[in-house]
XYZ file of C-alpha atoms in Angstrom:
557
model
C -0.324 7.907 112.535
C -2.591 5.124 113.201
C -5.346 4.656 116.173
C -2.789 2.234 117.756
C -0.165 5.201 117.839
C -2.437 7.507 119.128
C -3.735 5.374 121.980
C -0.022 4.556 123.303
C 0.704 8.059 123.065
C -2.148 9.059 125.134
C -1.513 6.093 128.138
C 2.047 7.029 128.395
C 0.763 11.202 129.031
C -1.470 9.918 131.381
C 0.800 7.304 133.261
C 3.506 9.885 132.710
C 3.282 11.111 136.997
C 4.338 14.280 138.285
C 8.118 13.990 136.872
C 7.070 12.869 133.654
C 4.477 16.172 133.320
C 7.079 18.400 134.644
C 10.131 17.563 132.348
C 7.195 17.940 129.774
C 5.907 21.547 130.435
C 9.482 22.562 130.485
C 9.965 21.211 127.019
C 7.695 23.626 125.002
C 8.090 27.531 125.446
C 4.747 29.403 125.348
C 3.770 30.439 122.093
C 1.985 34.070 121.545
C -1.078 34.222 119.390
C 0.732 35.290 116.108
C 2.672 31.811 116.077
C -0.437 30.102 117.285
C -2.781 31.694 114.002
C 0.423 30.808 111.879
C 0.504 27.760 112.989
C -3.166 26.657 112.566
C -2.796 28.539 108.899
C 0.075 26.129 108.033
C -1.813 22.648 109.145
C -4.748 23.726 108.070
C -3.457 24.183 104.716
C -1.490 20.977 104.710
C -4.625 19.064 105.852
C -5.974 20.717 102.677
C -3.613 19.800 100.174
C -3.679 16.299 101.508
C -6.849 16.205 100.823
C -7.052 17.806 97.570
C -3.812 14.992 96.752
C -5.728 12.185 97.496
C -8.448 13.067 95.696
C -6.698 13.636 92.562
C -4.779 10.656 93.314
C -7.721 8.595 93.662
C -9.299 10.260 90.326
C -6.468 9.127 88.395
C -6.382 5.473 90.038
C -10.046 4.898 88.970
C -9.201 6.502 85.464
C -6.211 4.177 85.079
C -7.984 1.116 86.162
C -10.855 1.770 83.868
C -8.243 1.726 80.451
C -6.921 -1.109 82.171
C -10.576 -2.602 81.625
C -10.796 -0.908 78.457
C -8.116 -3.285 76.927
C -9.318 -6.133 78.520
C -12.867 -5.538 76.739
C -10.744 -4.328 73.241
C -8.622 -8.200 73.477
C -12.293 -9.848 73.338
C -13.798 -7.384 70.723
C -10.154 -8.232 68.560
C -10.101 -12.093 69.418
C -14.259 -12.134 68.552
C -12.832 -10.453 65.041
C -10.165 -12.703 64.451
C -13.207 -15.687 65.367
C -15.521 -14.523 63.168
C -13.187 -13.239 60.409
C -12.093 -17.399 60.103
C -15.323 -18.626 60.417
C -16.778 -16.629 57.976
C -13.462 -17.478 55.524
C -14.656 -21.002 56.283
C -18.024 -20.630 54.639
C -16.856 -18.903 52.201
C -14.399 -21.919 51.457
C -17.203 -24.210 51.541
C -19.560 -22.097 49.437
C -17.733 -19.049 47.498
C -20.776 -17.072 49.101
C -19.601 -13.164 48.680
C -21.598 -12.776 51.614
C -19.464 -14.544 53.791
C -16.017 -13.238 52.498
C -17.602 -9.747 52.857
C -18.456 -10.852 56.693
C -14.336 -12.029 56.688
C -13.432 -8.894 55.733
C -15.759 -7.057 57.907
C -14.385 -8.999 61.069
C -11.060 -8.389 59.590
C -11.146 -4.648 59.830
C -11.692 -4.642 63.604
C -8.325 -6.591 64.167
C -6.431 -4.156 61.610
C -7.806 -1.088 63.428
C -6.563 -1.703 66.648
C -3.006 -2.434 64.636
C -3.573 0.351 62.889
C -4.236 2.445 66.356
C -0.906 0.637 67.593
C 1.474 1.124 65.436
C 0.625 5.151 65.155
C 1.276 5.021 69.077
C 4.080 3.251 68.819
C 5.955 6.402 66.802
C 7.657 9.463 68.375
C 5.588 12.154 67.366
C 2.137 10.177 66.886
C -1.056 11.390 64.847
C -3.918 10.856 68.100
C -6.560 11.327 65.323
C -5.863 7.967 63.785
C -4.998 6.884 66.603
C -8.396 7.644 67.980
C -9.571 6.029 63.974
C -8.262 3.004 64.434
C -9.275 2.257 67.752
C -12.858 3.543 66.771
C -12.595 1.096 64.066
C -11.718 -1.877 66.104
C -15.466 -1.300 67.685
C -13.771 0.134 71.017
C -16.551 2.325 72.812
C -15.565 6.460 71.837
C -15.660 7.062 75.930
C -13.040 4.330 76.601
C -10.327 5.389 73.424
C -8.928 8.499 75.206
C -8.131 6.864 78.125
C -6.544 3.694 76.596
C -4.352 6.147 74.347
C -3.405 8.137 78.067
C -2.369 4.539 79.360
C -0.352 3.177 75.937
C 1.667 6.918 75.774
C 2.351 7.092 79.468
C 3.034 3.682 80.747
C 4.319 1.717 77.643
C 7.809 1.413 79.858
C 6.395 -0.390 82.830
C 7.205 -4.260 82.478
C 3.812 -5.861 82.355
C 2.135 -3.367 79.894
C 5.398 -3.462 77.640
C 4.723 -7.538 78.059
C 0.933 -6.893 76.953
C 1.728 -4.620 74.013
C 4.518 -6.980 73.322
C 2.054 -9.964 73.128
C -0.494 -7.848 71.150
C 2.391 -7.367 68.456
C 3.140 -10.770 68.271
C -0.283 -11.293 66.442
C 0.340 -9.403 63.748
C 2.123 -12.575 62.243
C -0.634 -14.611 62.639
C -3.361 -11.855 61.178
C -1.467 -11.384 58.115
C -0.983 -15.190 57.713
C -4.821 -14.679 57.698
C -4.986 -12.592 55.254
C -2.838 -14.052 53.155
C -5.189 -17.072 53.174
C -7.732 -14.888 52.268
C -6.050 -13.448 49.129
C -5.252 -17.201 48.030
C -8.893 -18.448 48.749
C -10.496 -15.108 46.869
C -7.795 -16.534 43.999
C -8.670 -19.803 43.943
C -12.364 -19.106 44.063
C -11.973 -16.757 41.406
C -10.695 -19.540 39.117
C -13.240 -22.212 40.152
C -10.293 -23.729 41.408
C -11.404 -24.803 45.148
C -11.367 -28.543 44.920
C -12.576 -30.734 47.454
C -8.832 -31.376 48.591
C -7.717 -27.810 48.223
C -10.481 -26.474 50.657
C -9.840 -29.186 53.296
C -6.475 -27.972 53.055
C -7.407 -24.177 53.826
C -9.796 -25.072 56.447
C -7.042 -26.351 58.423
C -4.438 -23.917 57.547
C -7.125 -21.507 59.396
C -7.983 -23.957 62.269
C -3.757 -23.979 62.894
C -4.044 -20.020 62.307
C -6.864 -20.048 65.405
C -4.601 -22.499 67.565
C -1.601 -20.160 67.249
C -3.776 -17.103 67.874
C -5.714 -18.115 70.440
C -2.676 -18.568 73.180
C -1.527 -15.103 72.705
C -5.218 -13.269 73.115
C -4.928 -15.666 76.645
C -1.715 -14.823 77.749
C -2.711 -10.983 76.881
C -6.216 -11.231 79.029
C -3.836 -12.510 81.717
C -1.495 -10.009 81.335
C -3.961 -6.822 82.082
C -5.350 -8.963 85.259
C -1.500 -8.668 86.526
C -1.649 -5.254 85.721
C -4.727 -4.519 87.341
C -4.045 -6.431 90.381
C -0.221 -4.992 90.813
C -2.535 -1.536 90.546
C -4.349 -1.881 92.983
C -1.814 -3.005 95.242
C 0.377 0.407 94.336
C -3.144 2.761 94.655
C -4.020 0.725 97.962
C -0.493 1.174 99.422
C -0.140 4.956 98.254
C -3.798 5.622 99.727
C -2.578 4.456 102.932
C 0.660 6.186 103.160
C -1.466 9.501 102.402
C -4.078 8.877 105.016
C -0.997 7.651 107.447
C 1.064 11.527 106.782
C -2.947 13.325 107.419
C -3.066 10.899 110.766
C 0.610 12.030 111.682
C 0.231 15.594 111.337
C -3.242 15.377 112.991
C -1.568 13.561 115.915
C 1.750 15.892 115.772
C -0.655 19.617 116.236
C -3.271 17.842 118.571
C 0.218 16.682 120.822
C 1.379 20.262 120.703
C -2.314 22.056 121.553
C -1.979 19.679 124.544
C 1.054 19.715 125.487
C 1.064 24.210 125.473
C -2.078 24.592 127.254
C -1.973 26.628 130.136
C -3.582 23.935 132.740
C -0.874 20.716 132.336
C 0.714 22.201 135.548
C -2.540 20.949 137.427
C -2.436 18.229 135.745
C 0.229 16.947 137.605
C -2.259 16.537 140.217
C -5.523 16.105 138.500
C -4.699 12.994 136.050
C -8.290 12.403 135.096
C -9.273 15.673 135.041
C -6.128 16.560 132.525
C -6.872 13.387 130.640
C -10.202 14.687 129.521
C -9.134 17.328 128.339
C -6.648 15.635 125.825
C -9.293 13.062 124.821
C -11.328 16.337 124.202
C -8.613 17.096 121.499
C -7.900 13.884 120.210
C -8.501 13.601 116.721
C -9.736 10.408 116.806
C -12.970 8.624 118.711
C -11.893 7.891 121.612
C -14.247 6.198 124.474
C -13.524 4.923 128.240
C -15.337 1.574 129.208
C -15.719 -0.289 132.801
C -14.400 -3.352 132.320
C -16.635 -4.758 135.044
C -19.984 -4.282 133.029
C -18.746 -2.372 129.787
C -20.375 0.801 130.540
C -19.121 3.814 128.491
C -17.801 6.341 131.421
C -16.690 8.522 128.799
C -17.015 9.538 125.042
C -15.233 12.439 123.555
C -16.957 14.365 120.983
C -15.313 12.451 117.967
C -17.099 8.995 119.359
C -20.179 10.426 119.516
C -20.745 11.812 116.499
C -19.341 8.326 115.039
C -21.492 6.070 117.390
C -24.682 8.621 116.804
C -24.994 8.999 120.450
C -26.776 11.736 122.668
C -26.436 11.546 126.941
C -29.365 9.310 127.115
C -27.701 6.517 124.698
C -24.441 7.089 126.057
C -25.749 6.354 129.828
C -27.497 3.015 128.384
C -25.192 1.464 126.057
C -23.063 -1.008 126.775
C -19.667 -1.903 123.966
C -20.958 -5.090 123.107
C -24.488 -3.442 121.470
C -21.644 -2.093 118.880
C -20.447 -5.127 117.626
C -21.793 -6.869 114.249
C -20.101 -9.927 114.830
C -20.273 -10.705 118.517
C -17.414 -13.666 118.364
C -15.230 -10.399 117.555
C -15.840 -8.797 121.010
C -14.550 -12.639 122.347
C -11.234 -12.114 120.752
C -10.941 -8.727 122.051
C -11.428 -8.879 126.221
C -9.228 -12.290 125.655
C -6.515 -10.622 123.891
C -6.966 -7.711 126.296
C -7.064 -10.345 129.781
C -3.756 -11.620 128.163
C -1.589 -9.236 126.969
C -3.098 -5.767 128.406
C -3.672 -3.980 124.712
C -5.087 -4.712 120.992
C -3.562 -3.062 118.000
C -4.931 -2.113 114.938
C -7.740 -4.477 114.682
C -9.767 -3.968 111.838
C -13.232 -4.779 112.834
C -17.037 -3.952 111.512
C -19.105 -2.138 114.460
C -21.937 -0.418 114.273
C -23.486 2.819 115.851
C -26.445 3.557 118.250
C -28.852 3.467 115.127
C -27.649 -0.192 114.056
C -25.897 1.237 110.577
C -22.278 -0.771 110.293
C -19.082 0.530 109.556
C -15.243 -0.685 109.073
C -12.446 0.965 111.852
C -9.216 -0.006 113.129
C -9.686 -0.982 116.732
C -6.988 -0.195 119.134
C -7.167 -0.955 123.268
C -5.469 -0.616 126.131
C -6.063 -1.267 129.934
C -5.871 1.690 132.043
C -7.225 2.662 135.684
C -10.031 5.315 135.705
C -12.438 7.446 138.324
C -10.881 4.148 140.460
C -11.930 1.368 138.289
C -10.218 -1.054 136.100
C -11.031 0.535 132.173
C -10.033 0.233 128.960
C -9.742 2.866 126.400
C -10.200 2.968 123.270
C -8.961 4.586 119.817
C -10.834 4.167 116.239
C -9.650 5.067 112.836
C -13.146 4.651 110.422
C -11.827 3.153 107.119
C -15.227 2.492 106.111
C -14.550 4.191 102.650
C -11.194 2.981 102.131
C -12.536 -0.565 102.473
C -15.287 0.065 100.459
C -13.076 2.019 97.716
C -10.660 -1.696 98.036
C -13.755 -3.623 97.472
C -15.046 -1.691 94.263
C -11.792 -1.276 92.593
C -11.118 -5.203 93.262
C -15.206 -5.688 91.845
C -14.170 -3.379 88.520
C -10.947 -5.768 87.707
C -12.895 -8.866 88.045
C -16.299 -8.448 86.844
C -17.635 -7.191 83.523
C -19.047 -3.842 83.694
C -22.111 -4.489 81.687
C -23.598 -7.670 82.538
C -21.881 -7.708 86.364
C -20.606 -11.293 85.788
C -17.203 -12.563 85.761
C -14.864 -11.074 83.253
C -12.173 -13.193 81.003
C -9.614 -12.579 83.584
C -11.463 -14.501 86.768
C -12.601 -16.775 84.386
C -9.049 -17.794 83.791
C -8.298 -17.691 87.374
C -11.033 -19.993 88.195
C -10.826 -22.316 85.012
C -6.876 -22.476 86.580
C -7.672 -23.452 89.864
C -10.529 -25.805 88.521
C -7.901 -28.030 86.491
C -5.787 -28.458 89.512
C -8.001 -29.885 92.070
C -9.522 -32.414 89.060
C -5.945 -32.997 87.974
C -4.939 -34.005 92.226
C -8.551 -35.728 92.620
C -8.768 -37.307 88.611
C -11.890 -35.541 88.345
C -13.600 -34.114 85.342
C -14.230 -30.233 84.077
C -16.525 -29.164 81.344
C -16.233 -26.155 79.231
C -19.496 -25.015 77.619
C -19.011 -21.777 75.146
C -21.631 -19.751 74.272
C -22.053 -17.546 71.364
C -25.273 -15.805 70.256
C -26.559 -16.117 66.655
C -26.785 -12.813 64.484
C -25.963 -11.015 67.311
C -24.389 -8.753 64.571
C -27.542 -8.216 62.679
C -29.650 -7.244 66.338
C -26.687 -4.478 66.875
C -26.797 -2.952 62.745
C -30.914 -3.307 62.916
C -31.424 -1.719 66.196
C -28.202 0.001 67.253
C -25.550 -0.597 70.176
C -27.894 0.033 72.998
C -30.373 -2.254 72.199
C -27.485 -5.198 71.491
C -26.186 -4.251 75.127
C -29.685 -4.864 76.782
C -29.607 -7.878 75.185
C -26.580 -8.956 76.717
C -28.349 -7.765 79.900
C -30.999 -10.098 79.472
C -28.722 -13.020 77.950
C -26.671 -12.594 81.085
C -29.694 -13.171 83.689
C -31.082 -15.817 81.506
C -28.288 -18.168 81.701
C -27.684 -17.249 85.406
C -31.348 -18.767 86.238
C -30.367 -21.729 84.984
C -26.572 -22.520 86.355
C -25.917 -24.322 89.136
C -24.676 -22.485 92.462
C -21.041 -24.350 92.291
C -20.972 -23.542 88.293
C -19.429 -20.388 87.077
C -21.152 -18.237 84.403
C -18.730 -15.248 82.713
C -18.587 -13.391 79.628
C -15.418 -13.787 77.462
C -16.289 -10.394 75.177
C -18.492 -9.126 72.858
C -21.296 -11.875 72.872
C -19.173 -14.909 74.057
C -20.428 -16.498 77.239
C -18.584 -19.493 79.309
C -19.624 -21.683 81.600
C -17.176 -24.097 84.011
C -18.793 -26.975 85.167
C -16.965 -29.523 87.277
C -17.743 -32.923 88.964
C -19.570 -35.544 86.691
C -22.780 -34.287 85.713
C -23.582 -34.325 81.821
C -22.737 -30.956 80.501
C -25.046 -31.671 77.464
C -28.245 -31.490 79.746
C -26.741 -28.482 80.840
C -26.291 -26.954 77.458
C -29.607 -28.239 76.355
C -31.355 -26.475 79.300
C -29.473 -23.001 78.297
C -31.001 -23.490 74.706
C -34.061 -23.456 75.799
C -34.003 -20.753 78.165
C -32.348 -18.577 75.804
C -35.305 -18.950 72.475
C -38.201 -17.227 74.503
C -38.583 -14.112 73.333
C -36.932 -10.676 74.213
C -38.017 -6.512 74.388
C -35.960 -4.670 72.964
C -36.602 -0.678 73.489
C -40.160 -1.387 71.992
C -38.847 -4.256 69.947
C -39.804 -8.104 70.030
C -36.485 -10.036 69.082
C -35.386 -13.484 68.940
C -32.070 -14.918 69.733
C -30.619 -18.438 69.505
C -26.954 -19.558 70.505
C -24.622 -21.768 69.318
C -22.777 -24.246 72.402
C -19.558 -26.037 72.146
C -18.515 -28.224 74.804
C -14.391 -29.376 76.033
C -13.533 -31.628 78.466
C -10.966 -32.108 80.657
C -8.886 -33.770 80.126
C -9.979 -36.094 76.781
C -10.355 -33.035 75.291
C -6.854 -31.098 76.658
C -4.932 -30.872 79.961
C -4.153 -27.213 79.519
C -5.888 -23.785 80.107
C -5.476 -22.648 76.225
C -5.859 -25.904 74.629
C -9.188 -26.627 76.418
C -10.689 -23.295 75.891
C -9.613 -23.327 72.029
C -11.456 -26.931 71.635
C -14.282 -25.564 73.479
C -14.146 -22.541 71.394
C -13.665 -24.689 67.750
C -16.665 -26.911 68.797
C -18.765 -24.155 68.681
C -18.053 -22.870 65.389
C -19.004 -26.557 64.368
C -22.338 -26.197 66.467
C -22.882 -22.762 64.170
C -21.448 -24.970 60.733
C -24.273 -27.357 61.532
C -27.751 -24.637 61.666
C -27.182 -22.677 64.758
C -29.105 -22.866 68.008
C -27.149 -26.529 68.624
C -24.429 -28.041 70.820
C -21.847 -29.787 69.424
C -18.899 -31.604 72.002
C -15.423 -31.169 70.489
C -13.981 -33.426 68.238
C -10.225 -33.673 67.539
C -9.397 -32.910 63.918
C -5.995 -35.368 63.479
């Protein structure tokens, strides 16, 4: 039951008259106190297994949401594996440094754990330990893998996450074409065998490896956004349902505690008198204002323990000192001159002491103590808002920096390439990605790398413009979309340098570079994948060239 249903019910009991009340009292029988302590037993118990319902229902919507994120954090820890795996294959071609094909391999491992984790999932009767293993080994954090094997085993049949897992299998081509690269350059290296000809020819057999690859880890990121927004459109909608049953039943045993109490026979005369008394057991906030000067004639006890209101308040107050936005309390005596009642308006107000909170607003016009009032029903869904607002926050954000995640990147790099494409405008893609981030996590553990990414993160957003958006890809890629025609290499240039000052680590003094490719649209590519993949190749050539350097992408045909 919502305010609005509440409210109608309680003008048509009061404009009801003396037939109306009658043909009323004759419809209930009196009910003796046995029935009346069952009854209360009953709703009182249904109240609190409603209750108890929604909170397990919301435990299990934030626990769902959060493997949701999970995956979206394990696509950029695999597609920074697959990254450095090839670039580190590419040195290796170029030099035969064991170094660098023991980095490959390294990188390697993470993408062949979560495959590893996968396929074990995949099987009827599946060993969770290396399940657990694999995902461990793909660099997944230990408090995330439970709930990402919970989500894999229990909703593998739903469309979009079947799509997702789908996707995810689809790489495996493309990793073992990697690794059979791998095996030929260890071969060929082996031999002394790597000509000049032979390793421009394997350096581009991995560049068309990263091009196929880097689609799918796209289309995958995109994928758990759909799932995350279709879930929170299901929790939202089930939420509401749940609170709508608690409102019905509230509204069904306050009706009947009215409707069986001993004095609706004088109410038949006394319509004021008997509409205090339902007001009184309203389970909502209800108030009574004069519509000449918006005095509150009457508050039951539900309003005043929402507005924080004694007597003296209450005789002082006038409705429009509870409004936050005061164009809102326009709308509402217009809507009211015009058609007499306002339904389910969901408004911010704010009590006696000034604090703000979300309700539905519901009014209608009614005649009171001989004046011309309106009265008033509010549902508070301050928390459901707020819960809406968080859960919409966690899909879009990255939990430990708080900036934009892959999936609003994509979003916005989206919507970015349409309005250049309808006004021929240009869009700049500069990607970021730290230098030996590795070697600050081995030296001085996970914590330390993650307060680096802290810093990082407030670094760069010092030095972006307002209209520019900053996110983190994964792991410790960083992305920024620029559009209009400003020189993105002044912009890189400034993040270099704001980036080599020195950082504290937990009582340690480290220094971190980054490496800065730049794409364009559209020289550089017309669509969402191809543009991010040139941004993404320039800056291994930025990291070929020495590191802390931007390079802008340059077509390989």
């Amino acid at each position: 039951m919502t305010a609005a249903e509440a409210l109608r019910w309680l003008a048509q009991l009061f404009f009801r008259g003396k037939e109306g009340m009658s043909d009323l009292a004759l419809s209930f029988q009196p009910a003796g106190p046995r029935d009346k302590r069952l009854r209360l037993f009953v709703v009182v118990w249904v109240f609190v297994a409603l209750v108890i319902g929604l909170f397990l229902f919301a435990f299990a919507s934030i626990q769902i949401l959060s493997a949701v994120r999970a995956y979206v954090e394990a696509e950029g820890l695999w597609s920074k594996g697959q990254k450095d795996a090839i670039y580190a294959l590419s040195r290796y071609t170029l030099y035969s440094d064991e170094s660098d094909y023991a980095a490959y391999l390294a990188a390697l491992s993470v993408n062949q754990g979560d495959r590893l984790a996968r396929l074990q999932l995949e099987k009827r009767d599946p060993d969770f330990i290396v399940a657990y293993a694999g995902f461990l080994q793909g660099r997944n954090h230990p408090d995330d893998i439970n709930g990402m094997i919970f989500l894999f085993r229990n909703f593998r049949r739903l469309p979009a996450i079947d799509k997702a897992i789908g996707i995810w299998t689809a790489a495996d081509v493309h990793i073992e074409e990697l690794r059979d690269v791998g095996h030929r350059i260890r071969s060929r290296a082996a031999e002394g065998l790597l000509s000049v000809e032979s390793q421009r020819n394997f350096l581009q057999e991995l560049h068309d490896i990263n091009k196929r690859l880097t689609p799918l880890e796209d289309d995958f990121s995109y994928t758990l956004g759909e799932v995350a927004r279709t879930s929170t459109i299901v929790i939202l909608s089930v939420m509401f349902v749940l609170v709508s049953v608690m409102l019905t039943l509230a509204y069904l045993y306050s009706r009947r505690l009215v409707l069986q109490n001993e004095v609706i026979q004088q109410a038949l005369h006394q319509g004021e008198r008997q509409l205090r008394r339902i007001l009184k057991f309203a389970p909502l906030p209800i108030l009574i204002v004069r519509s000449a000067d918006e005095r509150i004639v009457y508050a039951n006890a539900h309003a005043r323990a929402q507005f924080r209101m004694g007597d003296a308040e209450l005789s002082n107050l006038r409705t429009r000192d509870f409004y936050v936005n005061a164009a809102d309390r326009d709308s509402l005596i217009a809507a009211l001159q015009s058609t007499g009642s306002v339904r389910d308006l969901e408004l911010q107000l704010k009590d006696a002491q000034g604090t703000p909170f979300w309700a539905l607003y519901s009014s209608q016009r009614i005649r009171y103590e001989g004046h011309e009032c309106v009265m008033t029903a509010l549902l508070n869904v301050d928390e459901r808002k707020r819960a809406h607002d968080d859960m919409r926050y966690r899909a879009y954000h990255d939990t430990l920096t708080g900036l934009p995640n892959r999936a609003m990147f994509m979003d916005a790099l989206k919507r970015s390439l349409h309005r250049s494409e309808r006004s021929q405008g240009v869009v700049s893609l500069l990607f970021i990605d730290l230098d030996h981030f590795k070697a600050i996590n081995d030296e001085l553990g996970h914590e330390s790398g993650d307060l680096l990414l802290q810093q990082v993160a407030r670094r760069l957003e010092s030095c972006v413009r307002e209209g520019d958006l900053l996110a983190r890809l994964g792991g410790d890629e960083f992305v920024v979309l620029v559009e209009g025609q400003d020189d993105p290499h002044s912009v890189a240039q400034k993040i270099l340098q704001v980036l080599r000052p020195d950082y504290e680590l937990r009582g340690h003094i480290s220094k971190v570079t980054a490496s800065i490719g730049i794409s364009r649209f559209p020289q550089d590519g017309v669509e969402l994948d191809g543009l991010l993949s040139a941004a993404d190749f320039a800056m291994y050539q930025a990291k070929s060239t020495g590191r802390d350097s931007v390079q802008f992408y340059k077509s390989q045909t």
